[in-house]
Coordinates of C-alpha atoms in Angstrom, one line a residue:
M1 CA 4.8 -8.2 -23.7
A2 CA 2.4 -11.1 -23.0
A3 CA 1.9 -12.2 -19.4
V4 CA 3.5 -15.4 -18.3
S5 CA 0.6 -17.4 -16.8
S6 CA -1.6 -20.3 -17.7
G7 CA -3.6 -20.1 -14.6
T8 CA -5.7 -17.0 -15.2
A9 CA -8.5 -15.9 -17.5
V10 CA -10.3 -12.6 -18.3
V11 CA -14.0 -12.7 -17.7
E12 CA -16.9 -10.2 -17.9
R13 CA -18.5 -9.0 -14.7
A14 CA -21.7 -7.0 -14.6
Y15 CA -20.5 -4.8 -11.8
C16 CA -17.0 -4.0 -13.0
G17 CA -16.6 -5.0 -16.7
R18 CA -13.5 -7.2 -17.3
A19 CA -12.0 -9.0 -14.4
L20 CA -9.2 -11.5 -13.9
V21 CA -9.9 -14.9 -12.3
A22 CA -7.9 -17.9 -11.3
T23 CA -8.2 -21.1 -13.4
C24 CA -6.3 -23.2 -10.9
N25 CA -5.7 -23.3 -7.2
Y26 CA -2.9 -21.2 -5.7
A27 CA -1.4 -21.5 -2.3
A28 CA -0.3 -18.4 -0.3
G29 CA 3.1 -17.2 -1.6
Q30 CA 2.7 -18.8 -5.0
V31 CA 3.3 -16.7 -8.2
V32 CA 0.1 -16.3 -10.1
L33 CA 1.3 -14.1 -12.9
E34 CA 4.4 -12.5 -14.3
E35 CA 4.2 -9.7 -16.9
Q36 CA 6.5 -7.3 -18.7
P37 CA 5.2 -3.8 -19.2
L38 CA 3.8 -2.5 -22.4
L39 CA 5.2 0.8 -21.4
L40 CA 7.3 2.1 -18.5
I41 CA 7.5 5.8 -17.8
N42 CA 10.0 7.5 -15.6
Q43 CA 8.3 9.7 -13.0
S44 CA 11.3 11.8 -11.8
R45 CA 10.3 15.3 -12.6
Q46 CA 13.8 16.7 -12.7
E47 CA 14.7 14.4 -15.6
C48 CA 12.9 16.3 -18.3
S49 CA 13.1 20.1 -18.3
H50 CA 10.6 20.3 -21.2
C51 CA 8.0 18.5 -19.2
V52 CA 8.6 20.8 -16.2
A53 CA 8.2 23.8 -18.4
L54 CA 4.9 22.5 -19.8
E55 CA 3.8 21.9 -16.2
E56 CA 4.6 25.5 -15.2
C57 CA 2.7 27.0 -18.1
S58 CA -0.4 24.6 -17.9
G59 CA -0.7 23.5 -14.3
L60 CA -0.8 19.9 -15.5
D61 CA 1.7 17.6 -13.9
A62 CA 5.1 17.0 -15.6
N63 CA 4.5 13.3 -15.4
M64 CA 1.4 13.7 -17.5
W65 CA 3.6 15.3 -20.2
A66 CA 6.1 12.5 -19.9
N67 CA 3.3 10.0 -20.6
Y68 CA 2.2 12.0 -23.6
F69 CA 5.7 12.1 -25.2
A70 CA 6.4 8.5 -24.4
C71 CA 3.3 7.3 -26.3
D72 CA 4.4 9.3 -29.4
Q73 CA 7.5 7.0 -29.6
L74 CA 5.6 3.7 -29.5
K75 CA 5.4 1.5 -32.6
P76 CA 1.8 0.8 -33.9
P77 CA 1.3 -2.7 -32.4
T78 CA 2.2 -1.6 -28.9
L79 CA 0.4 1.7 -29.3
E80 CA -2.8 -0.1 -30.2
Q81 CA -2.6 -2.2 -27.1
V82 CA -2.1 0.8 -24.9
M83 CA -5.0 2.7 -26.5
S84 CA -7.3 -0.3 -25.9
L85 CA -7.0 0.1 -22.1
C86 CA -9.8 1.6 -20.1
A87 CA -10.0 5.4 -20.4
P88 CA -13.4 7.0 -19.3
L89 CA -13.4 10.2 -21.4
H90 CA -16.5 11.5 -19.7
S91 CA -15.1 11.1 -16.1
C92 CA -14.8 14.0 -13.7
K93 CA -11.1 13.7 -14.0
A94 CA -11.2 14.1 -17.8
E95 CA -13.4 17.2 -17.5
K96 CA -11.1 18.7 -14.8
W97 CA -8.0 18.2 -17.0
R98 CA -9.7 19.5 -20.1
K99 CA -10.7 22.8 -18.3
Q100 CA -7.2 23.2 -17.0
A101 CA -5.6 22.7 -20.4
K102 CA -8.1 25.1 -22.1
K103 CA -7.0 27.9 -19.7
S104 CA -3.5 27.9 -21.1
E105 CA -4.0 26.3 -24.5
R106 CA -2.2 29.2 -26.3
E107 CA 0.9 28.9 -24.0
I108 CA 1.0 25.1 -24.5
H109 CA 0.9 25.5 -28.3
T110 CA 3.8 28.0 -28.1
L111 CA 6.0 25.4 -26.4
L112 CA 4.5 22.4 -28.2
P113 CA 2.9 23.3 -31.6
S114 CA 1.8 19.7 -32.3
F115 CA -0.2 19.5 -29.0
D116 CA -3.4 17.4 -29.3
L117 CA -5.7 17.8 -26.3
D118 CA -7.9 14.8 -26.9
R119 CA -4.9 12.5 -27.3
F120 CA -3.3 14.0 -24.2
L121 CA -6.4 13.3 -22.2
L122 CA -6.8 9.8 -23.5
I123 CA -3.2 8.8 -22.8
N124 CA -3.3 10.2 -19.2
L125 CA -6.6 8.7 -18.4
I126 CA -5.2 5.3 -19.5
F127 CA -2.2 5.8 -17.1
S128 CA -4.4 7.1 -14.3
F129 CA -6.9 4.2 -14.4
N130 CA -4.5 1.4 -15.3
G131 CA -1.0 2.3 -14.2
F132 CA 1.2 0.4 -11.7
D133 CA 4.0 1.9 -9.6
C134 CA 7.3 0.3 -10.6
Q135 CA 11.0 0.9 -10.0
A136 CA 13.2 1.0 -13.0
F137 CA 16.5 2.2 -14.5
V138 CA 15.9 4.7 -17.3
A139 CA 18.5 5.5 -20.0
P140 CA 18.7 7.7 -23.0
V141 CA 17.3 6.2 -26.1
D142 CA 19.3 6.9 -29.2
G143 CA 17.6 8.5 -32.2
L144 CA 14.4 9.7 -30.3
A145 CA 13.2 13.3 -31.1
S146 CA 11.3 13.3 -27.8
P147 CA 12.2 16.2 -25.4
C148 CA 12.6 13.4 -22.8
A149 CA 15.7 12.1 -24.5
E150 CA 17.8 14.2 -22.2
E151 CA 17.2 11.7 -19.4
R152 CA 20.2 9.9 -17.9
A153 CA 20.3 6.4 -16.5
V154 CA 19.0 6.6 -13.0
A155 CA 17.1 4.4 -10.6
S156 CA 13.7 6.0 -10.3
K157 CA 10.0 5.4 -9.6
S158 CA 8.1 4.7 -12.7
S159 CA 4.6 4.0 -13.9
G160 CA 3.9 0.9 -15.9
L161 CA 1.1 -0.3 -18.1
F162 CA 0.3 -4.0 -18.2
I163 CA -2.2 -5.5 -20.6
T164 CA -3.3 -8.4 -18.3
S165 CA -2.6 -7.3 -14.8
C166 CA -4.6 -4.1 -15.2
M167 CA -7.7 -6.4 -15.5
M168 CA -7.5 -7.1 -11.7
S169 CA -10.2 -5.5 -9.6
H170 CA -9.7 -3.6 -6.4
S171 CA -10.4 -4.9 -2.9
C172 CA -9.8 -3.5 0.6
S173 CA -9.0 -7.1 1.6
P174 CA -6.8 -8.2 -1.4
N175 CA -5.8 -11.8 -2.1
V176 CA -2.7 -10.9 -4.3
S177 CA 0.2 -8.6 -4.0
C178 CA 1.9 -6.8 -7.0
H179 CA 5.6 -6.5 -6.8
W180 CA 8.0 -5.0 -9.3
Q181 CA 10.9 -7.5 -9.7
V182 CA 14.2 -6.5 -11.3
R183 CA 15.4 -9.0 -14.0
A184 CA 19.0 -9.8 -13.3
D185 CA 19.5 -11.1 -16.8
R186 CA 18.8 -7.7 -18.4
P187 CA 21.2 -4.8 -19.0
R188 CA 21.3 -2.3 -16.1
C189 CA 20.2 0.6 -18.2
E190 CA 17.4 -1.1 -20.2
V191 CA 14.1 0.5 -19.5
M192 CA 12.0 -2.7 -19.4
Q193 CA 14.4 -4.6 -17.3
G194 CA 11.9 -6.0 -14.8
V195 CA 8.6 -7.8 -14.5
L196 CA 5.5 -7.3 -12.4
V197 CA 5.0 -10.3 -10.2
V198 CA 1.5 -11.0 -9.0
R199 CA 1.6 -13.4 -6.0
A200 CA -1.1 -15.0 -3.9
I201 CA -1.0 -13.7 -0.4
R202 CA -3.6 -16.2 0.8
D203 CA -5.0 -19.4 -0.7
I204 CA -6.9 -18.8 -3.9
K205 CA -9.3 -21.3 -5.4
V206 CA -10.4 -22.0 -9.0
G207 CA -12.9 -19.3 -10.1
D208 CA -11.8 -16.8 -7.4
E209 CA -11.3 -13.2 -8.7
L210 CA -7.8 -11.9 -8.4
L211 CA -8.0 -8.7 -6.2
H212 CA -5.4 -6.2 -5.2
S213 CA -5.4 -2.9 -3.4
Y214 CA -5.2 0.0 -5.8
M215 CA -4.2 2.4 -3.0
G216 CA -1.6 0.5 -0.9
S217 CA -1.4 -1.0 2.6
A218 CA -1.9 2.1 4.7
F219 CA -5.1 2.8 2.8
M220 CA -6.6 -0.4 4.2
L221 CA -6.3 1.0 7.7
M222 CA -8.8 3.8 7.0
P223 CA -12.5 3.7 7.8
A224 CA -14.7 2.5 5.0
A225 CA -16.2 6.0 4.2
E226 CA -12.7 7.5 3.8
R227 CA -11.6 4.6 1.6
Q228 CA -14.7 5.2 -0.6
R229 CA -14.0 8.9 -0.8
R230 CA -10.4 8.3 -1.9
L231 CA -11.3 5.7 -4.4
Q232 CA -14.0 8.0 -5.9
M233 CA -11.4 10.8 -6.2
A234 CA -8.7 8.6 -7.8
Y235 CA -10.7 6.0 -9.8
E236 CA -14.3 7.2 -9.7
F237 CA -16.0 4.1 -8.4
Q238 CA -17.5 2.8 -5.2
C239 CA -15.8 -0.3 -3.7
G240 CA -18.1 -3.2 -3.2
C241 CA -15.7 -5.6 -1.4
Q242 CA -16.7 -7.6 1.7
R243 CA -15.2 -5.1 4.1
C244 CA -17.0 -2.1 2.5
E245 CA -20.3 -3.8 2.2
A246 CA -20.4 -5.1 5.8
A247 CA -23.0 -3.6 8.2
H248 CA -20.2 -2.6 10.5
D249 CA -16.8 -0.8 9.9
D250 CA -14.0 -2.8 11.3
M251 CA -11.8 0.3 11.6
L252 CA -14.4 2.1 13.8
I253 CA -13.8 -0.2 16.7
F254 CA -14.1 0.9 20.3
H255 CA -13.8 -0.6 23.8
C256 CA -17.0 -1.7 25.5
L257 CA -18.5 1.1 27.5
N258 CA -18.8 -1.3 30.5
S259 CA -15.6 -0.7 32.4
H260 CA -15.6 -4.3 33.7
C261 CA -15.7 -5.7 30.2
S262 CA -12.7 -6.3 27.9
G263 CA -14.9 -6.6 24.8
S264 CA -15.3 -4.2 21.9
F265 CA -18.0 -3.0 19.4
C266 CA -17.9 -1.6 15.9
M267 CA -19.9 1.3 14.5
S268 CA -21.6 1.7 11.2
S269 CA -19.7 3.5 8.4
D270 CA -21.8 6.7 8.9
R271 CA -20.8 6.8 12.5
K272 CA -24.5 7.2 13.6
R273 CA -25.0 3.9 15.4
A274 CA -23.3 0.8 16.8
A275 CA -23.5 -1.9 14.2
T276 CA -22.4 -4.8 16.5
R277 CA -23.0 -5.8 20.1
C278 CA -20.1 -6.0 22.5
S279 CA -17.9 -8.9 21.5
K280 CA -17.7 -10.2 25.1
C281 CA -20.7 -9.3 27.1
G282 CA -23.1 -9.1 24.2
V283 CA -24.7 -5.9 25.3
D284 CA -26.3 -3.5 22.8
V285 CA -24.8 0.0 22.7
P286 CA -27.4 2.8 22.7
D287 CA -27.3 5.2 19.8
E288 CA -26.6 8.1 22.1
Q289 CA -23.5 6.4 23.6
A290 CA -22.3 5.3 20.1
Q291 CA -22.5 8.9 18.8
Q292 CA -20.6 10.0 21.9
M293 CA -17.8 7.6 20.8
A294 CA -18.0 9.0 17.3
R295 CA -17.4 12.5 18.6
K296 CA -14.4 11.3 20.5
D297 CA -13.2 9.7 17.2
M298 CA -13.5 13.1 15.4
E299 CA -11.9 15.0 18.3
L300 CA -8.9 12.6 18.3
A301 CA -8.5 12.9 14.6
A302 CA -8.6 16.7 14.9
E303 CA -5.9 16.5 17.6
L304 CA -3.6 14.5 15.4
R305 CA -4.0 16.9 12.5
S306 CA -3.2 19.8 14.7
M307 CA 0.2 18.4 15.9
P308 CA 3.0 20.7 14.8
A309 CA 6.1 19.4 13.0
P310 CA 8.8 19.3 14.1
F311 CA 7.8 18.6 17.7
G312 CA 8.8 20.9 20.5
A313 CA 8.8 19.8 24.2
R314 CA 5.2 20.8 24.7
A315 CA 4.1 19.0 21.5
S316 CA 6.0 15.9 22.6
R317 CA 4.2 15.8 25.9
R318 CA 0.9 16.1 23.9
V319 CA 1.9 13.2 21.7
L320 CA 2.7 11.0 24.7
S321 CA -0.6 11.8 26.4
L322 CA -2.6 10.6 23.4
S323 CA -4.7 7.5 24.3
P324 CA -6.0 5.2 21.5
L325 CA -9.7 4.5 21.5
H326 CA -8.9 0.9 20.8
P327 CA -5.7 -0.9 19.7
Q328 CA -7.3 -1.7 16.3
H329 CA -9.0 1.7 15.8
H330 CA -8.1 3.5 12.6
L331 CA -6.2 6.3 14.4
T332 CA -4.1 4.0 16.6
H333 CA -1.3 3.4 14.0
G334 CA -0.8 7.1 13.6
I335 CA -0.6 7.6 17.3
A336 CA 1.9 4.8 17.7
Q337 CA 4.1 6.2 14.9
L338 CA 4.1 9.7 16.5
Q339 CA 4.9 8.3 19.9
F340 CA 7.6 6.1 18.4
G341 CA 9.2 9.3 16.9
V342 CA 9.1 11.1 20.2
H343 CA 10.8 8.2 22.0
A344 CA 13.4 7.9 19.3
D345 CA 14.3 11.5 19.6
S346 CA 14.9 11.1 23.3
G347 CA 16.7 7.8 22.9
N348 CA 14.1 5.9 25.0
V349 CA 14.4 2.4 23.5
E350 CA 11.8 0.9 25.9
G351 CA 9.4 3.6 24.9
M352 CA 10.1 2.8 21.2
L353 CA 9.4 -0.8 21.8
A354 CA 6.1 -0.1 23.5
S355 CA 5.1 2.1 20.6
A356 CA 6.2 -0.4 18.0
R357 CA 4.1 -3.1 19.8
L358 CA 1.1 -0.8 19.7
A359 CA 1.7 -0.1 16.0
E360 CA 1.8 -3.9 15.2
E361 CA -1.4 -4.5 17.2
S362 CA -3.1 -1.8 15.1
L363 CA -2.4 -3.8 11.9
A364 CA -4.8 -6.7 12.8
S365 CA -6.9 -5.9 9.7
L366 CA -3.8 -6.7 7.5
V367 CA -3.1 -10.1 8.9
A368 CA -5.4 -11.7 6.3
S369 CA -3.5 -9.8 3.5
P370 CA 0.2 -9.9 4.4
C371 CA 2.1 -6.9 3.1
N372 CA 5.3 -4.9 3.5
L373 CA 3.7 -2.5 6.1
L374 CA 3.1 -5.5 8.4
A375 CA 6.6 -6.9 7.7
V376 CA 8.2 -3.6 8.6
S377 CA 6.3 -3.4 11.9
L378 CA 7.3 -6.9 12.9
E379 CA 10.9 -6.3 11.9
R380 CA 11.0 -3.1 13.9
I381 CA 9.9 -5.0 17.1
G382 CA 12.5 -7.7 16.4
G383 CA 15.3 -5.1 16.0
L384 CA 14.4 -3.3 19.2
L385 CA 14.2 -6.5 21.2
L386 CA 17.6 -7.5 19.9
Q387 CA 19.0 -4.0 20.9
L388 CA 17.7 -4.5 24.4
A389 CA 19.0 -8.0 24.7
A390 CA 22.4 -6.9 25.9
G391 CA 24.4 -9.1 28.3
R392 CA 23.7 -12.6 29.6
G393 CA 21.0 -14.2 31.7
P394 CA 17.4 -15.4 31.4
A395 CA 15.9 -12.0 30.7
S396 CA 18.3 -11.3 27.8
A397 CA 17.8 -14.8 26.4
E398 CA 14.0 -14.3 26.5
R399 CA 14.2 -11.1 24.6
C400 CA 16.4 -12.8 22.0
R401 CA 13.9 -15.6 21.6
E402 CA 11.1 -13.0 21.2
S403 CA 13.3 -11.1 18.7
R404 CA 13.8 -14.4 16.7
H405 CA 10.0 -14.9 16.6
F406 CA 9.3 -11.4 15.2
F407 CA 12.1 -11.6 12.7
G408 CA 10.8 -15.0 11.7
E409 CA 7.2 -13.7 11.2
A410 CA 8.5 -10.7 9.2
L411 CA 10.4 -13.0 7.0
R412 CA 7.4 -15.2 6.5
V413 CA 5.2 -12.2 5.5
V414 CA 7.8 -11.1 3.0
Q415 CA 8.3 -14.6 1.6
I416 CA 4.5 -14.7 1.0
S417 CA 4.1 -11.3 -0.5
Q418 CA 7.5 -10.8 -2.3
G419 CA 9.0 -14.3 -2.7
Q420 CA 11.6 -16.4 -0.9
D421 CA 14.4 -15.2 -3.2
S422 CA 13.5 -11.4 -3.0
P423 CA 16.3 -9.0 -1.7
R424 CA 14.0 -8.1 1.2
A425 CA 13.7 -11.7 2.3
G426 CA 17.5 -12.1 2.2
Q427 CA 17.9 -9.1 4.5
L428 CA 15.4 -10.5 7.0
A429 CA 17.0 -13.9 6.9
K430 CA 20.3 -12.3 7.9
K431 CA 18.6 -10.5 10.8
L432 CA 17.0 -13.8 11.9
A433 CA 20.3 -15.5 11.9
Q434 CA 21.8 -12.7 13.9
S435 CA 19.1 -13.0 16.6
I436 CA 19.7 -16.8 16.8
E437 CA 23.4 -16.1 17.2
T438 CA 22.8 -13.5 19.9
L439 CA 20.5 -15.9 21.7
S440 CA 23.3 -18.6 21.8
D441 CA 25.8 -16.0 23.1
S442 CA 23.4 -14.5 25.8
A443 CA 21.9 -17.6 27.3
E444 CA 23.6 -18.9 30.5
I445 CA 21.9 -22.3 30.0
P446 CA 22.3 -24.4 26.9
C447 CA 20.2 -22.9 24.0
R448 CA 17.4 -25.3 23.1
R449 CA 15.3 -24.8 20.1
K450 CA 12.0 -23.3 21.0
R451 CA 9.1 -25.5 19.9
R452 CA 6.8 -23.6 17.6
R453 CA 3.2 -23.4 18.8
S454 CA 0.3 -22.6 16.6
S455 CA -0.4 -19.5 18.7
D456 CA 3.1 -18.1 17.8
T457 CA 2.3 -18.0 14.1
L458 CA 0.7 -15.2 12.2
R459 CA -2.6 -16.7 11.1
L460 CA -3.9 -16.2 7.6
S461 CA -7.6 -16.2 7.0
P462 CA -8.8 -18.6 4.3
V463 CA -10.4 -17.2 1.2

């Protein structure tokens, strides 16, 4: 199960223990590491009735019981590698699980006489602190005595353990993406029929640490304090990446209080003061006014949380009346998604396009770390523009050209983060071709290839 890479090395860091660094240069989009899993566990609860029964009697998740049973089936060499992974036995999470199991220990032993609490905790701490989300086909394994042997071959979300990839540290501004890639040369129902592909999403130099987001793309749109809170709950550490250590919080961004200025300022993570001057006029923001904006931030967050689902007519009007505090403010993406849904329900394509554009603008912090969330946003705009480009004439042709641009940018993001040969890239390539064909059909004048300007391209920040 060794990783396929000659361009990485494990090093010791004082602040995080073991870390993975690059031993050669990588360009954005280049594969850094490919690795097969030591162990891959199906996470579809309905697949194992015994795991569900244990969850019901103990209050401990069925997936945790699936992890426990799976490790019992491992051969010694693989089991030793799994057990060597990080598992903080004195963590808050371990204590919480231990107390929960102790409450129903008698019932657990009735269903599972051989239950070993310490082993159960160790295995699930390993998965909790080292596991990667994967997609795999799971099949029955002949000859296993495990209660999970009743599972049928299905496509499902799985959790995988990887001996090398788990050494990567977290960052709220990652330089690699991790993508589960199905191996076409393996049988459809073989459990380990894929590989984890680690790909550079911006240029990486020799000695740079390989960093990925433990919590996904949407997590990176949250304010620093919220990111720290969630990381503490899930992994019990404080992030020390460049974004989190900065004096200002780039997701607590507001318009300049001068109505004649188009600039913006950012607040400190504690929301008590302005941490930057206005980006345009350079004026300092008084603490009193900064705290006023912080109150507006909290009021808007409360308003979003209070929105009923599904929306009635009154709630729809409330959604459409919401005004973002800044296009790149941390709540803007949520507002844009809600407004998009309202417009979609009423069939207002122009409104959907306006909301999609706002959502794309709110993802500015992800431009330096291209990801699927950004690609989906760009693709959505391209699709709506193509939908509105009916008929012939200059207006229709212009929308087709713009659609081609957004599909092209979405394709480029996917090629960087998932690879040029990925199924997602193939889908976007077809949509790009469709937009080009529509442009040719809709233009009254001969279709000339638009010359690409540097301003049309999504810019990636250097490392």
